[in-house]
Amino acid sequence: MEKSEFYRDARRDLAGPLVGLRVLEATTSWAGPMCACVLADMGADVIKVEQPSGEVTRRLPPFQAGVAFGHAMVNRNKRSLTLDLRVAEGREIFLKLAARSDIVVQNFRPGTLDKWGVGYESVRAVKPDIIYVSISGFGQFGPIHDRVGYDPIAQAMSGFMSLNGPVDGGPSKAATFLCDDLAGLHGAIAALGALHHRERTGEGQHLDVALLDAMLFQSDGYLTLGAMGLGFPRTGNEFTFSVPTNTYRCADGTVMLGILLDTHWKVGARMMGRAELADDPRFATLPGRMEHRQECNAVVSEWCCALTVKEVVETCARNTIPCSVVNTYEQAARDPHVLARDMLQPIEQENGQVAPITGPAAKFSRTPTRVRSAARALGADTDVILADLGIDAAARNRLRSAKII
């Protein structure tokens, strides 16, 4: 399918499928901002509330086009409001905005926003059908719910780190903020589920998303195996249920190649010039290949090492064998397919420089999504947002003098 065919019925007059949805975000770092980012990408009007000094993501290196890369990525498509929630006037403004909102997203330590007077019960009092998303390390209840919890802590506690990394290595964290990303996605999904319930019943609710829970849910059933006393070995780049599947060195790089089915093995054996192994009882079935894992890997390694990455990938593609070059992110950013999928979008930043911002993953044929605007300068929308609440220029000047905005 051509891209133009997929988008043939697209509406260009809408920002996305969530146009008209109002989200108030009081977050820091990554999980909470990611939840609101997903909603903003789909067209929701998201107001991100930060302390007047700004949240930490704005200051974390590296910087792209003069802007902190994390901030540029996760706070695009939002409006920026500075507001000190720890003082009465800041709290009152937040509650006025919450009363006009559909969803509130926050990811402070449990109890923090309650202490400030903008927790679920306080917001519910001014907006009974509010959908209030709380994201934290360990949840709103449970024996350790009030502990500080960051992404790598949840990775460690979940069991993920025990299996991640090379077979002969120690525990390793993910290269990305995996728990934060997953918790953000689950927060957005839960909010959409709660919206559906509210449309049917008029009822709002409090949503509790924990980094730990999100990581355990995405453990592919390993938690269940652990509960049954079934240990799982560290496999590095291999799998217990698929042989040969591994990384293999080529003449000029590395590929990831996987043969999952017995029928694929027959094709692959002939592809590699080893037709005699197609029906060899050592390799013809998965149990045989598992028993002869090293020999099987050696066959693939010998074939790959004599060829370039391009030759291996294209030969596998012609024979419907799953295979890909092992890219760096720099290489992935130049891949024609990545670019054709709009996964990098040039966006002018607050300082006038242009940066390639990672685009939304899901594609909507009728209501396309995109990076519509860069992450805003701190407080760039404060005056407009407060004026919309009826707070005039004189009052705003007083709030600035008091460092509430």
Short mmCIF file of C-alpha atoms in Angstrom, two decimals:
data_model
loop_
_atom_site.label_atom_id
_atom_site.label_comp_id
_atom_site.label_asym_id
_atom_site.label_seq_id
_atom_site.Cartn_x
_atom_site.Cartn_y
_atom_site.Cartn_z
CA MET A 1 0.00 0.00 0.00
CA GLU A 2 1.22 3.50 -0.81
CA LYS A 3 1.13 6.13 1.94
CA SER A 4 -1.25 8.26 -0.12
CA GLU A 5 -3.68 5.35 -0.36
CA PHE A 6 -3.65 4.80 3.41
CA TYR A 7 -4.42 8.48 4.03
CA ARG A 8 -6.83 8.93 1.12
CA ASP A 9 -9.77 9.77 3.45
CA ALA A 10 -7.73 11.80 5.94
CA ARG A 11 -9.21 14.92 7.51
CA ARG A 12 -6.65 17.71 7.55
CA ASP A 13 -8.85 20.04 9.60
CA LEU A 14 -8.34 18.08 12.84
CA ALA A 15 -5.28 17.67 15.04
CA GLY A 16 -6.18 14.05 15.78
CA PRO A 17 -8.91 11.76 17.14
CA LEU A 18 -8.92 13.37 20.61
CA VAL A 19 -9.70 16.93 19.49
CA GLY A 20 -11.90 18.56 22.14
CA LEU A 21 -10.44 16.54 25.02
CA ARG A 22 -8.91 18.70 27.76
CA VAL A 23 -6.00 17.39 29.82
CA LEU A 24 -4.34 19.06 32.79
CA GLU A 25 -0.87 17.69 33.49
CA ALA A 26 1.18 18.16 36.69
CA THR A 27 4.20 15.98 36.07
CA THR A 28 7.96 15.70 36.07
CA SER A 29 10.61 13.59 34.34
CA TRP A 30 9.17 10.91 32.02
CA ALA A 31 6.29 8.56 32.92
CA GLY A 32 3.67 11.25 33.56
CA PRO A 33 4.83 13.46 30.68
CA MET A 34 4.78 10.41 28.38
CA CYS A 35 1.17 9.64 29.30
CA ALA A 36 0.11 13.19 28.47
CA CYS A 37 2.34 13.20 25.36
CA VAL A 38 0.41 10.25 23.92
CA LEU A 39 -2.87 12.09 24.52
CA ALA A 40 -1.47 15.35 23.11
CA ASP A 41 -0.20 13.60 19.99
CA MET A 42 -3.73 12.35 19.39
CA GLY A 43 -5.07 15.90 19.45
CA ALA A 44 -5.99 16.54 23.09
CA ASP A 45 -5.44 20.07 24.43
CA VAL A 46 -2.82 19.40 27.12
CA ILE A 47 -1.78 22.07 29.61
CA LYS A 48 1.47 21.12 31.32
CA VAL A 49 1.82 22.71 34.75
CA GLU A 50 5.33 23.25 36.12
CA GLN A 51 6.79 25.04 39.09
CA PRO A 52 7.98 28.55 38.10
CA SER A 53 11.57 27.21 38.04
CA GLY A 54 10.64 24.50 35.52
CA GLU A 55 10.83 20.73 35.87
CA VAL A 56 14.04 18.72 35.73
CA THR A 57 13.64 17.38 32.17
CA ARG A 58 14.29 20.87 30.80
CA ARG A 59 17.81 20.75 32.25
CA LEU A 60 18.92 17.21 31.45
CA PRO A 61 21.55 16.74 28.70
CA PRO A 62 22.17 16.04 25.92
CA PHE A 63 20.73 19.05 24.12
CA GLN A 64 19.44 19.13 20.54
CA ALA A 65 19.04 22.42 18.71
CA GLY A 66 19.74 24.10 22.05
CA VAL A 67 16.89 22.29 23.83
CA ALA A 68 17.09 19.37 26.25
CA PHE A 69 16.36 16.29 24.12
CA GLY A 70 13.98 14.69 26.63
CA HIS A 71 11.95 17.87 27.01
CA ALA A 72 11.78 18.32 23.24
CA MET A 73 10.55 14.76 22.81
CA VAL A 74 8.02 14.28 25.58
CA ASN A 75 6.57 17.79 25.95
CA ARG A 76 5.74 18.57 22.32
CA ASN A 77 2.14 19.32 21.33
CA LYS A 78 1.42 20.78 24.80
CA ARG A 79 0.84 24.23 26.28
CA SER A 80 3.04 25.44 29.14
CA LEU A 81 1.78 27.02 32.37
CA THR A 82 3.96 27.90 35.36
CA LEU A 83 2.18 27.61 38.68
CA ASP A 84 3.32 27.06 42.26
CA LEU A 85 0.91 24.44 43.54
CA ARG A 86 2.28 24.69 47.08
CA VAL A 87 0.56 27.99 47.81
CA ALA A 88 -3.16 28.76 48.10
CA GLU A 89 -3.51 30.93 44.99
CA GLY A 90 -1.65 28.39 42.87
CA ARG A 91 -3.93 25.66 44.17
CA GLU A 92 -7.04 27.69 43.42
CA ILE A 93 -5.95 28.29 39.82
CA PHE A 94 -5.17 24.60 39.34
CA LEU A 95 -8.62 23.62 40.62
CA LYS A 96 -10.29 26.13 38.30
CA LEU A 97 -8.46 24.55 35.37
CA ALA A 98 -9.28 21.06 36.62
CA ALA A 99 -12.97 21.97 36.72
CA ARG A 100 -12.74 22.62 32.97
CA SER A 101 -10.72 19.49 32.19
CA ASP A 102 -11.58 15.92 31.31
CA ILE A 103 -8.37 14.29 32.57
CA VAL A 104 -5.73 15.17 35.14
CA VAL A 105 -2.35 13.42 34.89
CA GLN A 106 0.17 13.55 37.73
CA ASN A 107 3.20 11.46 38.66
CA PHE A 108 4.41 12.83 41.97
CA ARG A 109 5.12 10.60 44.95
CA PRO A 110 1.84 9.30 46.45
CA GLY A 111 0.36 11.82 48.86
CA THR A 112 2.22 14.85 47.50
CA LEU A 113 -0.65 16.41 45.56
CA ASP A 114 -3.05 15.53 48.38
CA LYS A 115 -0.81 17.56 50.70
CA TRP A 116 -0.91 20.46 48.25
CA GLY A 117 -4.70 20.31 48.04
CA VAL A 118 -4.90 19.20 44.41
CA GLY A 119 -5.17 15.43 44.86
CA TYR A 120 -8.03 13.30 43.54
CA GLU A 121 -10.55 14.16 46.26
CA SER A 122 -9.89 17.90 45.93
CA VAL A 123 -10.24 17.81 42.16
CA ARG A 124 -13.28 15.55 42.37
CA ALA A 125 -14.96 18.15 44.57
CA VAL A 126 -14.86 20.68 41.71
CA LYS A 127 -15.23 18.18 38.85
CA PRO A 128 -17.16 15.07 39.98
CA ASP A 129 -16.64 13.17 36.73
CA ILE A 130 -12.91 13.88 36.46
CA ILE A 131 -10.59 11.12 35.28
CA TYR A 132 -7.53 11.46 37.51
CA VAL A 133 -4.43 9.50 36.46
CA SER A 134 -1.81 8.95 39.15
CA ILE A 135 1.48 7.39 38.03
CA SER A 136 4.13 6.43 40.58
CA GLY A 137 6.86 3.92 41.21
CA PHE A 138 4.87 1.44 43.30
CA GLY A 139 1.25 2.62 43.20
CA GLN A 140 -1.16 4.38 45.51
CA PHE A 141 -1.47 1.43 47.91
CA GLY A 142 0.58 -1.57 49.02
CA PRO A 143 3.32 -2.07 51.65
CA ILE A 144 5.88 0.18 49.91
CA HIS A 145 3.53 2.49 47.99
CA ASP A 146 5.07 5.66 49.44
CA ARG A 147 8.69 4.88 48.57
CA VAL A 148 10.52 6.91 45.98
CA GLY A 149 10.64 4.86 42.79
CA TYR A 150 12.40 5.59 39.54
CA ASP A 151 12.60 3.65 36.28
CA PRO A 152 15.73 1.52 37.01
CA ILE A 153 14.44 0.71 40.51
CA ALA A 154 11.26 -0.75 39.02
CA GLN A 155 13.32 -2.58 36.38
CA ALA A 156 15.36 -4.17 39.16
CA MET A 157 12.42 -5.09 41.40
CA SER A 158 10.37 -6.55 38.56
CA GLY A 159 12.95 -9.20 37.69
CA PHE A 160 13.68 -7.70 34.28
CA MET A 161 17.29 -6.82 35.03
CA SER A 162 18.07 -10.36 36.14
CA LEU A 163 17.45 -11.63 32.60
CA ASN A 164 18.63 -8.65 30.59
CA GLY A 165 22.10 -8.59 29.05
CA PRO A 166 24.63 -11.18 27.85
CA VAL A 167 24.42 -14.75 29.12
CA ASP A 168 27.65 -14.48 31.08
CA GLY A 169 27.06 -10.91 32.33
CA GLY A 170 25.52 -9.34 35.40
CA PRO A 171 22.11 -7.71 35.73
CA SER A 172 21.58 -4.95 33.15
CA LYS A 173 19.03 -2.16 32.87
CA ALA A 174 17.32 -1.33 29.60
CA ALA A 175 18.96 1.30 27.43
CA THR A 176 15.74 3.35 27.48
CA PHE A 177 13.35 4.48 30.25
CA LEU A 178 11.37 1.30 29.68
CA CYS A 179 9.29 1.32 32.88
CA ASP A 180 8.48 5.01 32.48
CA ASP A 181 7.46 4.52 28.86
CA LEU A 182 5.25 1.53 29.64
CA ALA A 183 3.63 3.23 32.64
CA GLY A 184 2.94 6.28 30.48
CA LEU A 185 1.33 4.15 27.79
CA HIS A 186 -0.77 2.26 30.34
CA GLY A 187 -1.81 5.59 31.86
CA ALA A 188 -3.02 6.84 28.49
CA ILE A 189 -4.79 3.57 27.69
CA ALA A 190 -6.46 3.57 31.11
CA ALA A 191 -7.59 7.17 30.64
CA LEU A 192 -9.22 6.29 27.33
CA GLY A 193 -10.92 3.29 28.97
CA ALA A 194 -12.19 5.53 31.78
CA LEU A 195 -13.47 8.02 29.20
CA HIS A 196 -15.54 5.28 27.57
CA HIS A 197 -16.99 4.34 30.96
CA ARG A 198 -17.80 7.99 31.70
CA GLU A 199 -19.59 8.37 28.37
CA ARG A 200 -21.87 5.47 29.30
CA THR A 201 -22.42 6.24 32.99
CA GLY A 202 -21.32 9.81 33.72
CA GLU A 203 -18.88 8.48 36.31
CA GLY A 204 -15.30 9.65 36.68
CA GLN A 205 -12.64 7.75 38.62
CA HIS A 206 -9.11 7.64 40.01
CA LEU A 207 -6.60 5.61 37.95
CA ASP A 208 -3.55 4.14 39.70
CA VAL A 209 -0.62 3.18 37.44
CA ALA A 210 2.65 1.89 38.91
CA LEU A 211 5.94 1.61 37.04
CA LEU A 212 6.44 -1.78 38.71
CA ASP A 213 3.01 -3.06 37.66
CA ALA A 214 3.50 -1.90 34.07
CA MET A 215 6.82 -3.70 33.86
CA LEU A 216 5.38 -6.88 35.35
CA PHE A 217 2.39 -6.80 32.99
CA GLN A 218 4.78 -6.56 30.04
CA SER A 219 6.97 -9.43 31.29
CA ASP A 220 5.39 -11.82 28.74
CA GLY A 221 4.17 -14.12 31.49
CA TYR A 222 7.54 -14.45 33.26
CA LEU A 223 5.90 -13.36 36.54
CA THR A 224 3.49 -16.29 36.22
CA LEU A 225 6.38 -18.64 35.52
CA GLY A 226 8.14 -17.30 38.60
CA ALA A 227 5.04 -17.82 40.74
CA MET A 228 4.97 -21.44 39.58
CA GLY A 229 8.61 -21.92 40.47
CA LEU A 230 9.65 -22.19 36.85
CA GLY A 231 12.93 -20.33 36.48
CA PHE A 232 13.79 -18.75 33.15
CA PRO A 233 17.38 -18.75 31.86
CA ARG A 234 19.17 -15.69 30.60
CA THR A 235 19.44 -16.12 26.85
CA GLY A 236 21.12 -12.95 25.61
CA ASN A 237 20.14 -12.51 21.96
CA GLU A 238 18.75 -16.04 21.66
CA PHE A 239 15.41 -17.61 22.59
CA THR A 240 14.56 -20.90 24.27
CA PHE A 241 11.81 -21.58 21.72
CA SER A 242 13.51 -20.57 18.48
CA VAL A 243 16.73 -21.89 16.93
CA PRO A 244 18.55 -20.39 15.11
CA THR A 245 17.66 -16.89 16.27
CA ASN A 246 20.64 -14.75 17.18
CA THR A 247 22.93 -11.95 16.10
CA TYR A 248 25.48 -12.97 13.49
CA ARG A 249 28.58 -11.22 12.24
CA CYS A 250 28.80 -10.38 8.56
CA ALA A 251 31.76 -9.11 6.58
CA ASP A 252 30.87 -5.48 7.37
CA GLY A 253 28.47 -5.51 10.32
CA THR A 254 25.94 -7.53 12.30
CA VAL A 255 22.47 -8.86 11.56
CA MET A 256 19.67 -10.26 13.67
CA LEU A 257 18.28 -13.36 11.96
CA GLY A 258 15.52 -15.63 13.14
CA ILE A 259 14.12 -18.94 11.94
CA LEU A 260 11.05 -19.81 13.99
CA LEU A 261 9.32 -22.50 11.94
CA ASP A 262 10.45 -25.87 10.65
CA THR A 263 9.26 -24.89 7.18
CA HIS A 264 11.47 -21.79 7.38
CA TRP A 265 14.43 -23.97 8.28
CA LYS A 266 14.00 -25.98 5.10
CA VAL A 267 13.97 -22.76 3.05
CA GLY A 268 16.84 -21.30 5.04
CA ALA A 269 19.04 -24.35 4.68
CA ARG A 270 18.73 -24.23 0.90
CA MET A 271 19.22 -20.45 0.95
CA MET A 272 22.52 -20.92 2.78
CA GLY A 273 23.70 -23.54 0.29
CA ARG A 274 23.21 -26.36 2.79
CA ALA A 275 20.31 -28.21 1.17
CA GLU A 276 21.49 -31.46 2.75
CA LEU A 277 20.53 -30.03 6.19
CA ALA A 278 16.93 -29.25 5.22
CA ASP A 279 15.75 -32.71 6.22
CA ASP A 280 18.65 -33.66 8.48
CA PRO A 281 17.04 -35.08 11.67
CA ARG A 282 19.40 -32.93 13.79
CA PHE A 283 17.94 -29.73 12.34
CA ALA A 284 14.65 -30.46 10.57
CA THR A 285 12.52 -29.97 13.71
CA LEU A 286 12.73 -27.45 16.53
CA PRO A 287 13.56 -30.05 19.22
CA GLY A 288 16.46 -31.20 17.09
CA ARG A 289 17.72 -27.67 16.52
CA MET A 290 17.41 -26.93 20.23
CA GLU A 291 19.48 -30.02 21.02
CA HIS A 292 22.08 -28.98 18.45
CA ARG A 293 21.95 -25.23 19.10
CA GLN A 294 25.69 -24.61 18.74
CA GLU A 295 25.98 -26.55 15.48
CA CYS A 296 22.91 -24.78 14.11
CA ASN A 297 24.30 -21.36 15.00
CA ALA A 298 27.62 -22.33 13.42
CA VAL A 299 25.89 -23.05 10.10
CA VAL A 300 24.30 -19.61 10.05
CA SER A 301 27.47 -17.89 11.26
CA GLU A 302 29.55 -19.49 8.52
CA TRP A 303 27.10 -18.33 5.86
CA CYS A 304 26.82 -14.76 7.21
CA CYS A 305 30.51 -14.09 7.74
CA ALA A 306 31.28 -14.51 4.03
CA LEU A 307 28.64 -11.96 2.98
CA THR A 308 27.92 -8.29 3.56
CA VAL A 309 25.01 -7.16 5.70
CA LYS A 310 23.16 -5.99 2.59
CA GLU A 311 23.65 -9.36 0.89
CA VAL A 312 22.38 -11.28 3.92
CA VAL A 313 19.37 -9.03 4.51
CA GLU A 314 18.30 -8.97 0.87
CA THR A 315 18.78 -12.72 0.42
CA CYS A 316 16.69 -13.40 3.52
CA ALA A 317 13.99 -10.99 2.33
CA ARG A 318 13.73 -12.82 -1.01
CA ASN A 319 13.31 -16.09 0.87
CA THR A 320 10.88 -14.68 3.50
CA ILE A 321 13.34 -15.30 6.34
CA PRO A 322 13.12 -12.60 9.07
CA CYS A 323 16.38 -10.64 9.18
CA SER A 324 17.59 -7.10 9.86
CA VAL A 325 20.80 -5.18 10.17
CA VAL A 326 21.66 -4.30 13.78
CA ASN A 327 21.54 -0.52 13.57
CA THR A 328 22.76 2.19 15.84
CA TYR A 329 20.17 4.91 16.47
CA GLU A 330 22.19 7.14 14.14
CA GLN A 331 21.79 4.53 11.40
CA ALA A 332 18.11 4.02 12.17
CA ALA A 333 17.58 7.77 11.83
CA ARG A 334 18.80 7.56 8.22
CA ASP A 335 16.83 4.46 7.27
CA PRO A 336 14.50 5.17 4.31
CA HIS A 337 11.70 3.11 5.84
CA VAL A 338 11.92 4.97 9.16
CA LEU A 339 11.75 8.26 7.28
CA ALA A 340 8.86 7.09 5.08
CA ARG A 341 6.91 6.25 8.24
CA ASP A 342 7.29 9.87 9.47
CA MET A 343 9.13 8.71 12.56
CA LEU A 344 11.31 11.82 12.36
CA GLN A 345 9.62 15.19 11.89
CA PRO A 346 11.59 18.45 11.56
CA ILE A 347 10.16 20.88 14.11
CA GLU A 348 11.26 24.42 14.84
CA GLN A 349 12.18 24.76 18.51
CA GLU A 350 11.63 27.71 20.85
CA ASN A 351 15.02 29.21 19.87
CA GLY A 352 14.32 29.04 16.14
CA GLN A 353 16.53 26.01 15.50
CA VAL A 354 15.05 22.94 13.83
CA ALA A 355 15.31 19.49 15.43
CA PRO A 356 14.15 16.08 14.11
CA ILE A 357 11.54 15.02 16.69
CA THR A 358 10.39 11.41 16.95
CA GLY A 359 6.88 11.11 15.53
CA PRO A 360 3.83 9.25 16.90
CA ALA A 361 3.83 5.48 16.45
CA ALA A 362 0.17 4.76 15.65
CA LYS A 363 -1.10 5.94 12.27
CA PHE A 364 -4.74 7.10 11.90
CA SER A 365 -6.08 7.01 8.35
CA ARG A 366 -8.99 9.38 9.02
CA THR A 367 -7.54 11.61 11.78
CA PRO A 368 -3.76 11.66 11.19
CA THR A 369 -1.49 12.62 14.07
CA ARG A 370 1.80 14.49 13.95
CA VAL A 371 4.13 16.66 15.96
CA ARG A 372 2.19 19.90 15.62
CA SER A 373 4.32 22.11 17.84
CA ALA A 374 7.62 22.04 19.67
CA ALA A 375 7.90 21.72 23.42
CA ARG A 376 7.03 25.19 24.65
CA ALA A 377 9.30 27.60 26.45
CA LEU A 378 8.68 27.60 30.19
CA GLY A 379 5.41 29.42 30.89
CA ALA A 380 4.93 30.46 27.28
CA ASP A 381 1.16 30.05 27.53
CA THR A 382 0.66 31.24 31.11
CA ASP A 383 -0.91 34.59 30.20
CA VAL A 384 -3.31 33.15 27.63
CA ILE A 385 -4.42 30.31 29.93
CA LEU A 386 -4.94 32.57 32.95
CA ALA A 387 -6.68 35.25 30.89
CA ASP A 388 -9.10 32.55 29.73
CA LEU A 389 -9.90 31.97 33.42
CA GLY A 390 -10.69 35.66 33.83
CA ILE A 391 -7.42 36.58 35.57
CA ASP A 392 -6.52 40.01 34.21
CA ALA A 393 -3.07 41.50 33.51
CA ALA A 394 -2.85 43.30 36.84
CA ALA A 395 -3.60 40.09 38.74
CA ARG A 396 -1.08 38.19 36.63
CA ASN A 397 1.60 40.77 37.38
CA ARG A 398 0.88 40.40 41.08
CA LEU A 399 1.13 36.59 40.79
CA ARG A 400 4.47 36.97 39.02
CA SER A 401 5.78 39.32 41.67
CA ALA A 402 4.82 36.74 44.29
CA LYS A 403 6.54 34.03 42.17
CA ILE A 404 3.33 31.99 42.00
CA ILE A 405 3.59 32.02 38.21
#
